[in-house]
mmCIF file of C-alpha atoms in Angstrom:
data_model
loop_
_atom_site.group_PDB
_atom_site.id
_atom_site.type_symbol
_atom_site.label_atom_id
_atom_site.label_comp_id
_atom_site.label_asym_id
_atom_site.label_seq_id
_atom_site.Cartn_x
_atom_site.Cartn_y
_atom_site.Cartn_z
ATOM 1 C CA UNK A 128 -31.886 32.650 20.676
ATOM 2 C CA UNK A 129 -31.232 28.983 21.731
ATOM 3 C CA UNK A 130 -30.926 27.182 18.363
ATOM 4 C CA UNK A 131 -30.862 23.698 20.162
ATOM 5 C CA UNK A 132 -33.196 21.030 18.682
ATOM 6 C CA UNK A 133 -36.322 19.665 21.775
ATOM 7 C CA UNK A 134 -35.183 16.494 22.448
ATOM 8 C CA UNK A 135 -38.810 15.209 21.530
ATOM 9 C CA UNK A 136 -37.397 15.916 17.719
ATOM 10 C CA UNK A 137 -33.812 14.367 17.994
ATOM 11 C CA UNK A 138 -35.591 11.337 19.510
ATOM 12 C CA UNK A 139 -37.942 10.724 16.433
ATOM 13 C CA UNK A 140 -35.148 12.137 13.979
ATOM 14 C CA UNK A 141 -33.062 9.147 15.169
ATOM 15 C CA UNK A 142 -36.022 6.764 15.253
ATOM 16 C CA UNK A 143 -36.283 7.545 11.978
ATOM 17 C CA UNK A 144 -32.780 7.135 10.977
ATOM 18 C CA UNK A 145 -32.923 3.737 12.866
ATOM 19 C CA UNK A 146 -35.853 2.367 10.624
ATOM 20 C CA UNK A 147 -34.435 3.836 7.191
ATOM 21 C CA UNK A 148 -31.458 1.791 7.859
ATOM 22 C CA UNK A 149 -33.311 -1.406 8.985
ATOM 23 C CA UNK A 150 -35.519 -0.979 5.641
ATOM 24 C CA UNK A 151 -32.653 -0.417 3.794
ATOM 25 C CA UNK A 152 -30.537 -3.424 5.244
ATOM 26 C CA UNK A 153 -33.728 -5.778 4.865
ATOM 27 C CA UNK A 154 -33.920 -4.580 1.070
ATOM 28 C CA UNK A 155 -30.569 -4.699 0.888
ATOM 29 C CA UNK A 156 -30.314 -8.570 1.976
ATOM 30 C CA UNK A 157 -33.453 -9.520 -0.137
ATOM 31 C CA UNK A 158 -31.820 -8.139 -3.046
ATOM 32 C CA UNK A 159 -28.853 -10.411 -2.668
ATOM 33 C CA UNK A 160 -30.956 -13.717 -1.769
ATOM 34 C CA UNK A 161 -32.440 -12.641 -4.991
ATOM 35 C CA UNK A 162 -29.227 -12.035 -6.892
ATOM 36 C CA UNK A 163 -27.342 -15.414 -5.390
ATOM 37 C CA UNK A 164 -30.842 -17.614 -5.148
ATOM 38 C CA UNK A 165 -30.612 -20.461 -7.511
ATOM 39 C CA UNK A 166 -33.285 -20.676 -10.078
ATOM 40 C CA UNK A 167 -37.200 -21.642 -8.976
ATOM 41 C CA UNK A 168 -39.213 -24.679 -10.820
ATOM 42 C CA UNK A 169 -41.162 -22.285 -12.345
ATOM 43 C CA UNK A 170 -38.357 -20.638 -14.209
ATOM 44 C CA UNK A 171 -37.016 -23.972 -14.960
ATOM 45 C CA UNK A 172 -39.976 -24.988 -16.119
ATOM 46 C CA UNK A 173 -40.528 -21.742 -18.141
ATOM 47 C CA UNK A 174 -36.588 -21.850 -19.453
ATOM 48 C CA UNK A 175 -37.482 -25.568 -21.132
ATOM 49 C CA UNK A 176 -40.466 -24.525 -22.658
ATOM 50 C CA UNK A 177 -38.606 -22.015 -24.497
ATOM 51 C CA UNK A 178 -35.657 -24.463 -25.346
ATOM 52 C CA UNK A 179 -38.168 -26.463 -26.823
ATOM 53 C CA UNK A 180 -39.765 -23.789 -28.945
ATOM 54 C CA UNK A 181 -36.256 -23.021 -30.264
ATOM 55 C CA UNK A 182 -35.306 -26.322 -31.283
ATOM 56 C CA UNK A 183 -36.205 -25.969 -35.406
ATOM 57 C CA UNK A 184 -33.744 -23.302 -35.004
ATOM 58 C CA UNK A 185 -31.059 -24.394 -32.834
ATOM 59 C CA UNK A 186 -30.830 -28.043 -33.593
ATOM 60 C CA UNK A 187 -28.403 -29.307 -36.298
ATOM 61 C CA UNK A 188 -30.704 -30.588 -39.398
ATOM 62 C CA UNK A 189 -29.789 -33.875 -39.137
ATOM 63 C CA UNK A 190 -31.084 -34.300 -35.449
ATOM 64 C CA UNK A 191 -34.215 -33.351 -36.211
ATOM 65 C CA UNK A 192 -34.476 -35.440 -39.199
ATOM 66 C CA UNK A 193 -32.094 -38.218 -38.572
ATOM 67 C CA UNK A 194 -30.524 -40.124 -41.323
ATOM 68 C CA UNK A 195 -32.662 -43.286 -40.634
ATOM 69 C CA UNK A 196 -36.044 -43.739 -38.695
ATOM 70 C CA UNK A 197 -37.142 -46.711 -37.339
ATOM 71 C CA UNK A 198 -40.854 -48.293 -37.779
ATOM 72 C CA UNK A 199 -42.931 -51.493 -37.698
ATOM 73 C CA UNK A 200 -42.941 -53.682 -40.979
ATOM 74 C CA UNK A 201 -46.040 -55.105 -42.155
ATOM 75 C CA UNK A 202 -44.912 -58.150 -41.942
ATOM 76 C CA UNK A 203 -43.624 -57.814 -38.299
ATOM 77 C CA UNK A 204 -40.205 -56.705 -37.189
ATOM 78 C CA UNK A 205 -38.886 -53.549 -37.752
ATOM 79 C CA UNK A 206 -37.307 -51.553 -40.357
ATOM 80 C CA UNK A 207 -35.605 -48.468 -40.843
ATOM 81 C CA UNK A 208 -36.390 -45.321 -43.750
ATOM 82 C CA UNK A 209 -33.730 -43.999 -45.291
ATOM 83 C CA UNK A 210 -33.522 -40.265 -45.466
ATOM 84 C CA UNK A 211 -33.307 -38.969 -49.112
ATOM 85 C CA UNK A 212 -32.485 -35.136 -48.308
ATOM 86 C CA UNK A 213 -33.467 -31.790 -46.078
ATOM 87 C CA UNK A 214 -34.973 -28.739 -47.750
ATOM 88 C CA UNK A 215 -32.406 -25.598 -47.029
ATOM 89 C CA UNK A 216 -36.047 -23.889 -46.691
ATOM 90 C CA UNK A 217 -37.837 -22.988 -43.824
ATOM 91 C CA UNK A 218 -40.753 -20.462 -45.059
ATOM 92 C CA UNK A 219 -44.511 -21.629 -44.070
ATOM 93 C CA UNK A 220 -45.747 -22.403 -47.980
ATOM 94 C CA UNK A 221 -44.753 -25.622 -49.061
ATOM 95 C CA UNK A 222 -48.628 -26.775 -47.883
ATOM 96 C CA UNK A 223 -51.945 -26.360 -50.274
ATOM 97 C CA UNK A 224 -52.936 -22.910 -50.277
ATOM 98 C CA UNK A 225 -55.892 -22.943 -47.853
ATOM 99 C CA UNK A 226 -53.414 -24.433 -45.032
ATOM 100 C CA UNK A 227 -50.968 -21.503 -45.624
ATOM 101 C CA UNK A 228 -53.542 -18.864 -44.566
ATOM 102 C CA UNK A 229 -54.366 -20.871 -41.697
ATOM 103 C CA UNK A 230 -50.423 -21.490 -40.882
ATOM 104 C CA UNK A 231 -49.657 -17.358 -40.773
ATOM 105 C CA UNK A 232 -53.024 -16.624 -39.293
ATOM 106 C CA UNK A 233 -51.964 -19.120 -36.196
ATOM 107 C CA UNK A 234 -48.120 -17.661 -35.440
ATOM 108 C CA UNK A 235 -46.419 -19.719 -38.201
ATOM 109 C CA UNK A 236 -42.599 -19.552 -37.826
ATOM 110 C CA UNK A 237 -41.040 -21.682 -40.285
ATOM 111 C CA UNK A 238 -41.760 -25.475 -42.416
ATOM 112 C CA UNK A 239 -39.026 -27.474 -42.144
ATOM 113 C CA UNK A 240 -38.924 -30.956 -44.730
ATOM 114 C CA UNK A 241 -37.366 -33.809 -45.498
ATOM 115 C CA UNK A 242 -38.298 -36.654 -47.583
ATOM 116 C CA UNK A 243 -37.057 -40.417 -46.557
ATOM 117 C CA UNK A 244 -37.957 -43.672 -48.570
ATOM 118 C CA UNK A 245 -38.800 -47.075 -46.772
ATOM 119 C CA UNK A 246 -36.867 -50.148 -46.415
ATOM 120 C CA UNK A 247 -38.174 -51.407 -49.408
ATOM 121 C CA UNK A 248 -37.595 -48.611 -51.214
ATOM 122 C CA UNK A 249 -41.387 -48.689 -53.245
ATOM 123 C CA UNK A 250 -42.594 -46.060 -51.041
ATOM 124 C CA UNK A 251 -41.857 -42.077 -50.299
ATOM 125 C CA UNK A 252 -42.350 -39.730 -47.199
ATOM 126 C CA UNK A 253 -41.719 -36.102 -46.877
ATOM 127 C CA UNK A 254 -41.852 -34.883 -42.820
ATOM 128 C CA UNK A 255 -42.780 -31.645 -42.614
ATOM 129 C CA UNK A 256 -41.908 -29.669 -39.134
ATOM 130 C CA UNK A 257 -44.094 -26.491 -38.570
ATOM 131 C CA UNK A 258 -42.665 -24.174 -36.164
ATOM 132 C CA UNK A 259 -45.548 -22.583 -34.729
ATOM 133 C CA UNK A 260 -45.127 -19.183 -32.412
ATOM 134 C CA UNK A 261 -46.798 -21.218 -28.767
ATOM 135 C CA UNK A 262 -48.999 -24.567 -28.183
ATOM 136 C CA UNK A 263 -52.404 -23.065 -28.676
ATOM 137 C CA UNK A 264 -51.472 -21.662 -32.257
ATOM 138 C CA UNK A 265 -50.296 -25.145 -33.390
ATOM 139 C CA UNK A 266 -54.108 -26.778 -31.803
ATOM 140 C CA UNK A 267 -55.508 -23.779 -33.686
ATOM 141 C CA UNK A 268 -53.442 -24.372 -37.114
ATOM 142 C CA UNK A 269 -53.909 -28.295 -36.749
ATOM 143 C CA UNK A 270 -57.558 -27.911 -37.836
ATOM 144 C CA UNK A 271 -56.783 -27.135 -41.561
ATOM 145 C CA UNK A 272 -55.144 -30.525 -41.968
ATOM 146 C CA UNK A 273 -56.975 -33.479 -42.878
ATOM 147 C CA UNK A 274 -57.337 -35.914 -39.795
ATOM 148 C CA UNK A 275 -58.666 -38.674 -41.914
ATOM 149 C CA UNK A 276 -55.179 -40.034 -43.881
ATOM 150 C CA UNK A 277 -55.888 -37.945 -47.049
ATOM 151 C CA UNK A 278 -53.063 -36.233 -48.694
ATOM 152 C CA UNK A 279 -54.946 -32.954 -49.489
ATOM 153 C CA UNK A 280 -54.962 -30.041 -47.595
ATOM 154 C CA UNK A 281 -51.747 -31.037 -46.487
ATOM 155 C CA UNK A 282 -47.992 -30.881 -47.057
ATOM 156 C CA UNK A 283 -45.987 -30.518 -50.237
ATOM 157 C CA UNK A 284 -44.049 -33.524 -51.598
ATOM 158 C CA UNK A 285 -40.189 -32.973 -51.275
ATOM 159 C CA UNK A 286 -38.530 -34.110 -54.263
ATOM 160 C CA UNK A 287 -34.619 -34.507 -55.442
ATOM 161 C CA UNK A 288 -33.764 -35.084 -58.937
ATOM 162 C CA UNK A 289 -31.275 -37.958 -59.731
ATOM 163 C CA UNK A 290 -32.704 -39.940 -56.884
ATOM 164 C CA UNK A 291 -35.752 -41.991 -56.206
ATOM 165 C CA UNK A 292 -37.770 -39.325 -55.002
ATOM 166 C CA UNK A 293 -37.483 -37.254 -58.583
ATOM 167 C CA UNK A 294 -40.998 -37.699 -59.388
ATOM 168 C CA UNK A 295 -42.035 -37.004 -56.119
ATOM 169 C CA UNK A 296 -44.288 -34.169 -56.962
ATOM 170 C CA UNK A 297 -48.236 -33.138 -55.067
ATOM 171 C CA UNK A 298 -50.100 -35.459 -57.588
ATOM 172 C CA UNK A 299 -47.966 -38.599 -56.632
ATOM 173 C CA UNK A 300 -49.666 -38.222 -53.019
ATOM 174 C CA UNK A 301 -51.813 -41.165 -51.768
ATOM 175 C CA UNK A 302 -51.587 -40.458 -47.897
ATOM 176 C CA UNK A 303 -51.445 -37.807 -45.099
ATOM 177 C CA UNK A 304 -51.107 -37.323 -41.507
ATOM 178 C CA UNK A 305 -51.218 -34.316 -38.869
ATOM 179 C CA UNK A 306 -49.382 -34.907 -35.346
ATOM 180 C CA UNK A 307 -49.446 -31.937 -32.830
ATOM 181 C CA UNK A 308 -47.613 -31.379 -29.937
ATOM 182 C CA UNK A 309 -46.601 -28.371 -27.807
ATOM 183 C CA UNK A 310 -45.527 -25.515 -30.456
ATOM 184 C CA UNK A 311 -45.258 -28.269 -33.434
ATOM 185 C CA UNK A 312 -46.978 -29.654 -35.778
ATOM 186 C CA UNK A 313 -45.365 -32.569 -38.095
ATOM 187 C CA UNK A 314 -47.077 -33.338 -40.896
ATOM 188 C CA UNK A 315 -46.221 -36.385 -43.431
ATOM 189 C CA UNK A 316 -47.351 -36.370 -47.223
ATOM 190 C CA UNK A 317 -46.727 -40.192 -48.764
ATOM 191 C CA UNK A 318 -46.530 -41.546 -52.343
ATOM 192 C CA UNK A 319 -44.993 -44.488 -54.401
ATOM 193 C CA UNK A 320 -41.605 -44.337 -55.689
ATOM 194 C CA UNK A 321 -43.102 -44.980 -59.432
ATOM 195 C CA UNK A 322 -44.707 -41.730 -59.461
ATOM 196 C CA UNK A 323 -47.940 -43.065 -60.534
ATOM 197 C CA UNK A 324 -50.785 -40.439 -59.630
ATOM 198 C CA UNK A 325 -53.161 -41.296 -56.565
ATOM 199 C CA UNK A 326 -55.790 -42.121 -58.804
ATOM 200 C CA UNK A 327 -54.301 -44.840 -61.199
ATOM 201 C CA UNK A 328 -53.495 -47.473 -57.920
ATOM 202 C CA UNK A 329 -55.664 -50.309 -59.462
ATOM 203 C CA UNK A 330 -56.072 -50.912 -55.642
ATOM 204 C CA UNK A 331 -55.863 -48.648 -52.227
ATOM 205 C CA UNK A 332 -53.682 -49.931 -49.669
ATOM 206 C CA UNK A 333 -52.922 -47.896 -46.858
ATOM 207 C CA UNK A 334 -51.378 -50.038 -45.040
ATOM 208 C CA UNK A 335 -47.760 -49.245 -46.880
ATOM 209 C CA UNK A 336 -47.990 -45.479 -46.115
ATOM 210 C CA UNK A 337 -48.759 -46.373 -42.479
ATOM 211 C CA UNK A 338 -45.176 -46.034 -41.468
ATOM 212 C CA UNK A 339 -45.304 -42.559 -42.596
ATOM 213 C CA UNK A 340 -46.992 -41.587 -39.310
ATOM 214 C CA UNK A 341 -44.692 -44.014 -36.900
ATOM 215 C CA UNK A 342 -41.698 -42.267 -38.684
ATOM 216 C CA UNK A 343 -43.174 -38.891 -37.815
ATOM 217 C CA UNK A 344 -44.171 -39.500 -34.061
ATOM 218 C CA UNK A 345 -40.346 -40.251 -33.502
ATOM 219 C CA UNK A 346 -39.612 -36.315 -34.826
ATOM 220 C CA UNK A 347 -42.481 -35.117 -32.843
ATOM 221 C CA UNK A 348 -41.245 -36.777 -29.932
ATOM 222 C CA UNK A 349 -37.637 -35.596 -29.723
ATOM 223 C CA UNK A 350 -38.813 -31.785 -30.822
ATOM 224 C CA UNK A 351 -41.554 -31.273 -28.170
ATOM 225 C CA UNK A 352 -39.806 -33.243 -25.109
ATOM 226 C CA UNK A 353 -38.799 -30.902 -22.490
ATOM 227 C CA UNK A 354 -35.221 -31.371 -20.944
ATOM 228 C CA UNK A 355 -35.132 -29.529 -17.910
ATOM 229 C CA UNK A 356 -32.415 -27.008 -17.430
ATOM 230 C CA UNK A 357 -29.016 -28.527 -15.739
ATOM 231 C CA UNK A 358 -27.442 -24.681 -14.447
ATOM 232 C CA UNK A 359 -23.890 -26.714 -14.926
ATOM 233 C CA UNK A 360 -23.952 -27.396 -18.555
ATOM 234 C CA UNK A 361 -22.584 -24.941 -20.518
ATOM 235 C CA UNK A 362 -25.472 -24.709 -23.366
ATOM 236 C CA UNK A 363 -27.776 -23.417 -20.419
ATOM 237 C CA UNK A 364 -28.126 -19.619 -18.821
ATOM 238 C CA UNK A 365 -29.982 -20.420 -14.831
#
């Protein structure tokens, strides 16, 4: 019996082997433009929002709450607050109870504080950095701050004994601000350096705790900026 393959056969068999090995070199060359491709905008883009949701945790403390912070005097000019000291802390409760629920029930990731005094040293501020888990979690958590300047629900005073902020405790606070951007939130809590409650002022004026925001913008700023990715520098993976 002939065993010979009909040349119809061996003509598609080849056809066949032809194609395979066309698909496989095209699949073959789109996986290396893929492999040696240099990163899109998108993935840039996508690689700086996720620098910039790292930052509480991969910046130094003192960069994100630098030693001084500049802000407008009353008077005109401009001074600079002195920072006092950083909380080694990062958990989500240093806030009045009602705001804490709110904070885990948004994608809280960590509260991060420091407490600065003003140029003319009468008056205290304690930034508070809130790490939420993505940008519409920190719009969501925003809402259980006051908007309106008061202190209360807000952020915990930071206090440090043997310095001017040692009677920095929740019923020294006069004034409060909320700032949101991208996954943060900063939040300020202000007070007088006397300690006296926020009831016994024989007069309001919030015009001396309205530095307390200006200082704060300046960490919002710097945390929620995106840098985009330079593929050369060694602190980024393109």
């Amino acid at each position: 019996m002939n065993s010979a393959r009909p040349w119809p056969t061996l003509v598609v068999a080849s056809a066949l082997t032809l194609v395979c090995a066309v698909a496989a070199g095209v699949a073959g060359s789109a996986a290396g433009t893929e492999l040696t491709r240099g990163p899109s905008t998108a993935e840039l883009q996508g690689a700086a929002r996720r620098e910039v949701a790292e930052r509480w945790r991969t910046w130094p403390s003192g960069r994100i709450f630098p030693a001084t912070l500049p802000y407008s005097a009353e008077q005109g000019g401009q001074e600079r607050a002195s920072r006092i000291g950083i909380s080694p802390q990062t958990s989500c409760d240093p806030v009045d109870a009602k705001a804490v629920k709110a904070l885990r029930k948004a994608g809280c990731r960590g509260v991060l504080r420091a407490t600065y005094v003003d140029a003319l040293r009468g008056v205290l501020v304690t930034i508070g950095v809130v790490a939420m888990r993505d940008e519409p979690g920190a719009v969501r958590a925003r809402t259980a701050f006051s908007d309106s300047g008061k202190p209360v629900p807000g952020l915990y005073p930071l206090a440090f004994s043997g310095t001017v902020a040692d009677r920095f405790t929740p019923g020294v606070r006069q004034s409060g601000s909320v700032r949101q951007a991208g996954p943060y939130l900063v939040l300020t809590t202000a007070g007088q350096v006397d300690g006296r409650p926020a009831g016994a002022a024989d007069e309001q004026r919030p015009a001396i705790f309205a530095f307390a925001t200006e200082i704060a913008e300046h960490v919002l700023t710097d945390l929620s900026t995106p840098k985009m990715p330079a593929c050369t520098a060694k602190e980024w993976q393109c």
